[in-house]
Amino acid sequence: MAVILDGKRIADEILSDAQSRVEQCVRHGVRPKLAVILVGDHPASASYVRSKARAAERVGIATELVRLPETVSQATLLAEVDRLNAAPDVDGILVQLPLPSHISEHDVIERVDPAKDVDGFHPFNVGLQAAGRARVWPCTPLGILEMLRRSNLPVHGKHAVIVGRSQIVGRPMARVLLQEHATVTVCHSYTKDLRAYTASADLLVVAAGRPGLVRGDMVQPGAVVIDVGIHRVDGRIVGDVDFPSVEPVAGAITPVPGGVGPLTVAALMLNTVALCEQRRRPEGVSS
Ligand code: NAD
């Protein structure tokens, strides 16, 4: 029987820490502010934005929501990014992805001022992450790292296997775990014999976007299994890990829902405060 890693409880701890740091900034005359750009009205994106706004309100971070229609031109969207880049009171800018197909996500991400890049997706920040000098980590890998730390699950010297190499989860997760001294293997859709890798993992992070991809016979007994996937299947929310067959084998496992999702939102709050501390340097607050 695995320990169930309660993402909601750990996210609450992270949010309390973020709140203390916000209060310290406010005592020094600076309130951290997060701006979110939402294009169109995709229900999942709108729901993610609502949960981010709720978390910000809870910890005292000011928010500005910029809603643009699905048909907005790239020029108009970039002009909004420019406006937020220039706004002195905005610390973090988040462009909710995905964007409509007529807009280049690369162009938009690269337009965000790296000092306000709260998602850590700008190539300048990706370069700093790769160089071992990260100022900001993408929120899902940061949330996972915080959970591992707060659950006393050290990663140094462990074999960490990541399934998935997306820009938002798999690749930054690999950079985070390398920085934390894990031995890192990254698998993806071209990997031959996935099980040969997953079965040797001490820490297995699955972000493949394939419901139930990892089954119990693919997991080393006692491994820590982190399930990033989110899918609605037959009216239920499930992950990339087949929980019923993996839970009896693993040493610790995140549930879906209630695992990585809340941690991602909590990490966004940490990043917003950190960017505020770094850029505005409220007197007496160390960054
Ligand atoms: P993506 O589709 O961008 O990338 C998926 C990756 O998995 C690719 O690199 C691909 O090569 C790899 N892959 C696909 N099938 C595979 C297979 N059979 N074997 C090995 N590798 C395979 O996905 P993403 O944006 O990284 O998201 C992954 C999942 O995580 C999705 O379900 C997404 O909804 C979820 N997600 C959750 C959170 C959260 O906060 N909980 C955040 C981001 C993404």
GROMACS .gro file of C-alpha atoms and ligand atoms in nm:
model
  331
    1MET     CA    1   0.000   0.000   0.000
    2ALA     CA    2   0.146   0.330  -0.107
    3VAL     CA    3   0.148   0.655   0.087
    4ILE     CA    4  -0.103   0.881  -0.087
    5LEU     CA    5   0.060   1.219  -0.149
    6ASP     CA    6  -0.217   1.467  -0.073
    7GLY     CA    7  -0.161   1.751  -0.320
    8LYS     CA    8  -0.442   1.958  -0.177
    9ARG     CA    9  -0.294   1.955   0.176
   10ILE     CA   10   0.058   2.034   0.053
   11ALA     CA   11  -0.078   2.308  -0.174
   12ASP     CA   12  -0.244   2.462   0.134
   13GLU     CA   13   0.097   2.468   0.308
   14ILE     CA   14   0.258   2.632   0.004
   15LEU     CA   15  -0.020   2.890  -0.014
   16SER     CA   16   0.030   2.975   0.355
   17ASP     CA   17   0.400   3.033   0.288
   18ALA     CA   18   0.316   3.246  -0.016
   19GLN     CA   19   0.069   3.446   0.195
   20SER     CA   20   0.336   3.522   0.458
   21ARG     CA   21   0.569   3.649   0.187
   22VAL     CA   22   0.290   3.860   0.033
   23GLU     CA   23   0.221   4.012   0.376
   24GLN     CA   24   0.588   4.096   0.414
   25CYS     CA   25   0.589   4.269   0.074
   26VAL     CA   26   0.271   4.460   0.166
   27ARG     CA   27   0.430   4.574   0.493
   28HIS     CA   28   0.700   4.728   0.276
   29GLY     CA   29   0.448   4.904   0.054
   30VAL     CA   30   0.437   4.659  -0.238
   31ARG     CA   31   0.148   4.426  -0.325
   32PRO     CA   32   0.243   4.148  -0.571
   33LYS     CA   33   0.021   4.144  -0.881
   34LEU     CA   34  -0.050   3.873  -1.136
   35ALA     CA   35  -0.195   3.954  -1.480
   36VAL     CA   36  -0.365   3.673  -1.671
   37ILE     CA   37  -0.451   3.689  -2.041
   38LEU     CA   38  -0.731   3.454  -2.147
   39VAL     CA   39  -0.810   3.428  -2.518
   40GLY     CA   40  -1.149   3.281  -2.615
   41ASP     CA   41  -1.379   3.089  -2.385
   42HIS     CA   42  -1.248   2.734  -2.384
   43PRO     CA   43  -1.418   2.587  -2.073
   44ALA     CA   44  -1.105   2.411  -1.934
   45SER     CA   45  -0.890   2.726  -1.976
   46ALA     CA   46  -1.160   2.942  -1.815
   47SER     CA   47  -1.178   2.700  -1.522
   48TYR     CA   48  -0.796   2.699  -1.476
   49VAL     CA   49  -0.797   3.080  -1.480
   50ARG     CA   50  -1.074   3.089  -1.217
   51SER     CA   51  -0.879   2.860  -0.984
   52LYS     CA   52  -0.566   3.072  -1.027
   53ALA     CA   53  -0.763   3.389  -0.946
   54ARG     CA   54  -0.915   3.223  -0.637
   55ALA     CA   55  -0.572   3.118  -0.509
   56ALA     CA   56  -0.434   3.469  -0.569
   57GLU     CA   57  -0.721   3.623  -0.378
   58ARG     CA   58  -0.664   3.381  -0.091
   59VAL     CA   59  -0.299   3.478  -0.047
   60GLY     CA   60  -0.348   3.850  -0.111
   61ILE     CA   61  -0.199   3.874  -0.459
   62ALA     CA   62  -0.374   4.135  -0.676
   63THR     CA   63  -0.496   4.013  -1.014
   64GLU     CA   64  -0.584   4.162  -1.349
   65LEU     CA   65  -0.774   3.943  -1.594
   66VAL     CA   66  -0.749   4.043  -1.959
   67ARG     CA   67  -1.015   3.864  -2.165
   68LEU     CA   68  -0.977   3.871  -2.541
   69PRO     CA   69  -1.206   3.715  -2.803
   70GLU     CA   70  -1.108   3.393  -2.987
   71THR     CA   71  -1.076   3.603  -3.307
   72VAL     CA   72  -0.829   3.853  -3.158
   73SER     CA   73  -0.535   3.937  -3.386
   74GLN     CA   74  -0.182   3.848  -3.284
   75ALA     CA   75  -0.093   4.219  -3.303
   76THR     CA   76  -0.363   4.310  -3.050
   77LEU     CA   77  -0.255   4.031  -2.817
   78LEU     CA   78   0.110   4.138  -2.837
   79ALA     CA   79   0.006   4.498  -2.766
   80GLU     CA   80  -0.164   4.376  -2.446
   81VAL     CA   81   0.155   4.193  -2.346
   82ASP     CA   82   0.353   4.514  -2.413
   83ARG     CA   83   0.114   4.713  -2.195
   84LEU     CA   84   0.152   4.466  -1.906
   85ASN     CA   85   0.530   4.454  -1.954
   86ALA     CA   86   0.536   4.833  -1.907
   87ALA     CA   87   0.295   4.840  -1.608
   88PRO     CA   88   0.509   4.904  -1.298
   89ASP     CA   89   0.266   4.729  -1.061
   90VAL     CA   90   0.241   4.403  -1.261
   91ASP     CA   91   0.488   4.138  -1.138
   92GLY     CA   92   0.380   3.828  -1.329
   93ILE     CA   93   0.222   3.785  -1.672
   94LEU     CA   94   0.055   3.455  -1.756
   95VAL     CA   95  -0.084   3.386  -2.101
   96GLN     CA   96  -0.324   3.094  -2.063
   97LEU     CA   97  -0.240   2.825  -2.321
   98PRO     CA   98  -0.342   2.692  -2.564
   99LEU     CA   99  -0.391   2.994  -2.792
  100PRO     CA  100  -0.604   2.985  -3.109
  101SER     CA  101  -0.419   2.835  -3.407
  102HIS     CA  102  -0.384   3.169  -3.593
  103ILE     CA  103  -0.158   3.297  -3.310
  104SER     CA  104   0.204   3.189  -3.262
  105GLU     CA  105   0.251   3.076  -2.902
  106HIS     CA  106   0.627   3.119  -2.947
  107ASP     CA  107   0.590   3.484  -3.050
  108VAL     CA  108   0.365   3.557  -2.752
  109ILE     CA  109   0.583   3.376  -2.497
  110GLU     CA  110   0.893   3.553  -2.629
  111ARG     CA  111   0.720   3.893  -2.600
  112VAL     CA  112   0.670   3.861  -2.222
  113ASP     CA  113   0.939   4.045  -2.026
  114PRO     CA  114   1.159   3.763  -1.881
  115ALA     CA  115   1.149   3.944  -1.545
  116LYS     CA  116   0.767   3.901  -1.545
  117ASP     CA  117   0.761   3.552  -1.699
  118VAL     CA  118   0.568   3.381  -1.418
  119ASP     CA  119   0.542   3.051  -1.610
  120GLY     CA  120   0.918   3.034  -1.670
  121PHE     CA  121   0.861   2.957  -2.040
  122HIS     CA  122   1.059   3.244  -2.199
  123PRO     CA  123   1.371   3.115  -2.379
  124PHE     CA  124   1.586   3.344  -2.162
  125ASN     CA  125   1.454   3.177  -1.847
  126VAL     CA  126   1.476   2.831  -2.006
  127GLY     CA  127   1.843   2.911  -2.075
  128LEU     CA  128   1.901   3.011  -1.713
  129GLN     CA  129   1.728   2.689  -1.600
  130ALA     CA  130   1.952   2.484  -1.831
  131ALA     CA  131   2.258   2.670  -1.702
  132GLY     CA  132   2.168   2.586  -1.341
  133ARG     CA  133   2.087   2.949  -1.258
  134ALA     CA  134   1.707   2.945  -1.270
  135ARG     CA  135   1.524   3.255  -1.147
  136VAL     CA  136   1.188   3.091  -1.203
  137TRP     CA  137   1.080   2.731  -1.271
  138PRO     CA  138   0.763   2.634  -1.460
  139CYS     CA  139   0.480   2.585  -1.213
  140THR     CA  140   0.405   2.212  -1.249
  141PRO     CA  141   0.766   2.094  -1.195
  142LEU     CA  142   0.810   2.350  -0.913
  143GLY     CA  143   0.492   2.227  -0.745
  144ILE     CA  144   0.613   1.867  -0.772
  145LEU     CA  145   0.954   1.958  -0.627
  146GLU     CA  146   0.788   2.139  -0.336
  147MET     CA  147   0.571   1.834  -0.270
  148LEU     CA  148   0.871   1.599  -0.270
  149ARG     CA  149   1.060   1.829  -0.030
  150ARG     CA  150   0.766   1.873   0.205
  151SER     CA  151   0.697   1.496   0.204
  152ASN     CA  152   1.060   1.417   0.295
  153LEU     CA  153   1.121   1.231  -0.030
  154PRO     CA  154   1.476   1.331  -0.127
  155VAL     CA  155   1.567   1.293  -0.495
  156HIS     CA  156   1.948   1.327  -0.488
  157GLY     CA  157   2.116   1.015  -0.618
  158LYS     CA  158   1.783   0.861  -0.722
  159HIS     CA  159   1.700   0.738  -1.068
  160ALA     CA  160   1.422   0.970  -1.187
  161VAL     CA  161   1.235   0.865  -1.500
  162ILE     CA  162   1.011   1.120  -1.668
  163VAL     CA  163   0.758   1.003  -1.926
  164GLY     CA  164   0.692   1.297  -2.159
  165ARG     CA  165   0.912   1.575  -2.293
  166SER     CA  166   0.672   1.869  -2.334
  167GLN     CA  167   0.799   2.222  -2.288
  168ILE     CA  168   0.563   2.281  -1.995
  169VAL     CA  169   0.612   1.963  -1.793
  170GLY     CA  170   0.856   1.692  -1.908
  171ARG     CA  171   1.158   1.902  -2.009
  172PRO     CA  172   1.151   2.148  -1.718
  173MET     CA  173   1.090   1.856  -1.480
  174ALA     CA  174   1.413   1.701  -1.611
  175ARG     CA  175   1.600   2.029  -1.555
  176VAL     CA  176   1.463   2.060  -1.200
  177LEU     CA  177   1.557   1.701  -1.107
  178LEU     CA  178   1.907   1.731  -1.258
  179GLN     CA  179   1.956   2.044  -1.052
  180GLU     CA  180   1.848   1.841  -0.747
  181HIS     CA  181   2.115   1.577  -0.825
  182ALA     CA  182   1.891   1.298  -0.952
  183THR     CA  183   2.004   1.073  -1.236
  184VAL     CA  184   1.747   1.163  -1.499
  185THR     CA  185   1.604   0.961  -1.788
  186VAL     CA  186   1.348   1.122  -2.018
  187CYS     CA  187   1.115   0.894  -2.217
  188HIS     CA  188   0.881   1.004  -2.495
  189SER     CA  189   0.662   0.868  -2.770
  190TYR     CA  190   0.965   0.736  -2.967
  191THR     CA  191   1.109   0.548  -2.666
  192LYS     CA  192   1.137   0.176  -2.736
  193ASP     CA  193   1.032  -0.056  -2.451
  194LEU     CA  194   0.905   0.209  -2.208
  195ARG     CA  195   0.874  -0.051  -1.932
  196ALA     CA  196   1.251  -0.115  -1.935
  197TYR     CA  197   1.297   0.244  -1.812
  198THR     CA  198   0.995   0.289  -1.584
  199ALA     CA  199   1.069  -0.038  -1.399
  200SER     CA  200   1.409   0.095  -1.290
  201ALA     CA  201   1.276   0.430  -1.164
  202ASP     CA  202   1.302   0.528  -0.797
  203LEU     CA  203   1.098   0.835  -0.890
  204LEU     CA  204   0.857   0.813  -1.183
  205VAL     CA  205   0.693   1.129  -1.318
  206VAL     CA  206   0.432   1.059  -1.582
  207ALA     CA  207   0.322   1.344  -1.809
  208ALA     CA  208   0.231   1.171  -2.135
  209GLY     CA  209  -0.130   1.277  -2.179
  210ARG     CA  210  -0.235   0.910  -2.219
  211PRO     CA  211  -0.493   0.782  -1.967
  212GLY     CA  212  -0.374   0.476  -1.773
  213LEU     CA  213  -0.047   0.446  -1.969
  214VAL     CA  214   0.160   0.328  -1.669
  215ARG     CA  215   0.038   0.004  -1.508
  216GLY     CA  216   0.153  -0.179  -1.196
  217ASP     CA  217   0.382  -0.420  -1.383
  218MET     CA  218   0.582  -0.120  -1.515
  219VAL     CA  219   0.670   0.016  -1.169
  220GLN     CA  220   0.953  -0.078  -0.932
  221PRO     CA  221   0.820  -0.185  -0.589
  222GLY     CA  222   0.847   0.109  -0.349
  223ALA     CA  223   0.889   0.374  -0.621
  224VAL     CA  224   0.752   0.727  -0.583
  225VAL     CA  225   0.498   0.781  -0.864
  226ILE     CA  226   0.384   1.129  -0.965
  227ASP     CA  227   0.090   1.141  -1.203
  228VAL     CA  228   0.063   1.468  -1.395
  229GLY     CA  229  -0.205   1.356  -1.643
  230ILE     CA  230  -0.563   1.479  -1.625
  231HIS     CA  231  -0.837   1.323  -1.838
  232ARG     CA  232  -1.211   1.294  -1.823
  233VAL     CA  233  -1.299   0.934  -1.908
  234ASP     CA  234  -1.660   0.811  -1.881
  235GLY     CA  235  -1.745   1.105  -1.655
  236ARG     CA  236  -1.451   1.041  -1.417
  237ILE     CA  237  -1.123   1.231  -1.382
  238VAL     CA  238  -0.825   0.997  -1.426
  239GLY     CA  239  -0.451   1.036  -1.477
  240ASP     CA  240  -0.178   0.884  -1.692
  241VAL     CA  241  -0.118   0.622  -1.421
  242ASP     CA  242  -0.350   0.326  -1.374
  243PHE     CA  243  -0.403   0.393  -1.002
  244PRO     CA  244  -0.567   0.059  -0.907
  245SER     CA  245  -0.273  -0.152  -1.034
  246VAL     CA  246   0.009   0.091  -0.941
  247GLU     CA  247  -0.096   0.190  -0.588
  248PRO     CA  248  -0.031  -0.157  -0.436
  249VAL     CA  249   0.322  -0.160  -0.586
  250ALA     CA  250   0.438   0.201  -0.532
  251GLY     CA  251   0.586   0.342  -0.210
  252ALA     CA  252   0.409   0.675  -0.260
  253ILE     CA  253   0.171   0.802  -0.527
  254THR     CA  254  -0.025   1.114  -0.618
  255PRO     CA  255  -0.398   1.072  -0.675
  256VAL     CA  256  -0.590   1.227  -0.966
  257PRO     CA  257  -0.768   1.452  -0.892
  258GLY     CA  258  -0.615   1.608  -0.578
  259GLY     CA  259  -0.249   1.544  -0.662
  260VAL     CA  260  -0.042   1.759  -0.897
  261GLY     CA  261  -0.324   1.995  -1.006
  262PRO     CA  262  -0.350   2.198  -0.681
  263LEU     CA  263   0.032   2.209  -0.654
  264THR     CA  264   0.063   2.375  -0.995
  265VAL     CA  265  -0.170   2.656  -0.890
  266ALA     CA  266   0.009   2.699  -0.555
  267ALA     CA  267   0.349   2.714  -0.731
  268LEU     CA  268   0.216   2.994  -0.953
  269MET     CA  269   0.159   3.200  -0.638
  270LEU     CA  270   0.515   3.129  -0.518
  271ASN     CA  271   0.649   3.241  -0.857
  272THR     CA  272   0.444   3.562  -0.854
  273VAL     CA  273   0.578   3.657  -0.512
  274ALA     CA  274   0.934   3.561  -0.610
  275LEU     CA  275   0.921   3.780  -0.925
  276CYS     CA  276   0.785   4.069  -0.717
  277GLU     CA  277   1.069   4.028  -0.465
  278GLN     CA  278   1.329   4.003  -0.742
  279ARG     CA  279   1.207   4.296  -0.955
  280ARG     CA  280   1.074   4.546  -0.702
  281ARG     CA  281   1.302   4.453  -0.411
  282PRO     CA  282   1.069   4.577  -0.136
  283GLU     CA  283   1.296   4.729   0.126
  284GLY     CA  284   1.378   4.469   0.392
  285VAL     CA  285   1.253   4.171   0.189
  286SER     CA  286   1.526   3.938   0.071
  287SER     CA  287   1.479   3.771  -0.267
  288NAD     P1  288   0.200   1.697  -2.431
  288NAD     O1  289   0.094   1.630  -2.513
  288NAD     O2  290   0.249   1.831  -2.470
  288NAD     O3  291   0.326   1.600  -2.422
  288NAD     C1  292   0.311   1.463  -2.401
  288NAD     C2  293   0.447   1.398  -2.403
  288NAD     O4  294   0.430   1.260  -2.373
  288NAD     C3  295   0.518   1.407  -2.535
  288NAD     O5  296   0.651   1.446  -2.512
  288NAD     C4  297   0.514   1.266  -2.590
  288NAD     O6  298   0.632   1.233  -2.661
  288NAD     C5  299   0.501   1.181  -2.465
  288NAD     N1  300   0.424   1.057  -2.489
  288NAD     C6  301   0.302   1.047  -2.544
  288NAD     N2  302   0.264   0.917  -2.551
  288NAD     C7  303   0.365   0.845  -2.500
  288NAD     C8  304   0.388   0.706  -2.481
  288NAD     N3  305   0.296   0.615  -2.516
  288NAD     N4  306   0.504   0.667  -2.426
  288NAD     C9  307   0.597   0.758  -2.389
  288NAD     N5  308   0.582   0.891  -2.404
  288NAD    C10  309   0.467   0.934  -2.460
  288NAD     O7  310   0.144   1.695  -2.282
  288NAD     P2  311   0.171   1.790  -2.153
  288NAD     O8  312   0.127   1.928  -2.182
  288NAD     O9  313   0.307   1.765  -2.098
  288NAD    O10  314   0.063   1.725  -2.054
  288NAD    C11  315   0.067   1.589  -2.017
  288NAD    C12  316  -0.054   1.556  -1.931
  288NAD    O11  317  -0.045   1.632  -1.812
  288NAD    C13  318  -0.187   1.592  -1.992
  288NAD    O12  319  -0.284   1.498  -1.950
  288NAD    C14  320  -0.217   1.729  -1.933
  288NAD    O13  321  -0.357   1.755  -1.928
  288NAD    C15  322  -0.161   1.714  -1.796
  288NAD     N6  323  -0.116   1.837  -1.731
  288NAD    C16  324  -0.148   1.851  -1.600
  288NAD    C17  325  -0.103   1.961  -1.529
  288NAD    C18  326  -0.139   1.972  -1.385
  288NAD    O14  327  -0.124   2.078  -1.326
  288NAD     N7  328  -0.184   1.865  -1.321
  288NAD    C19  329  -0.024   2.058  -1.591
  288NAD    C20  330   0.011   2.039  -1.724
  288NAD    C21  331  -0.034   1.928  -1.793
   0.00000   0.00000   0.00000
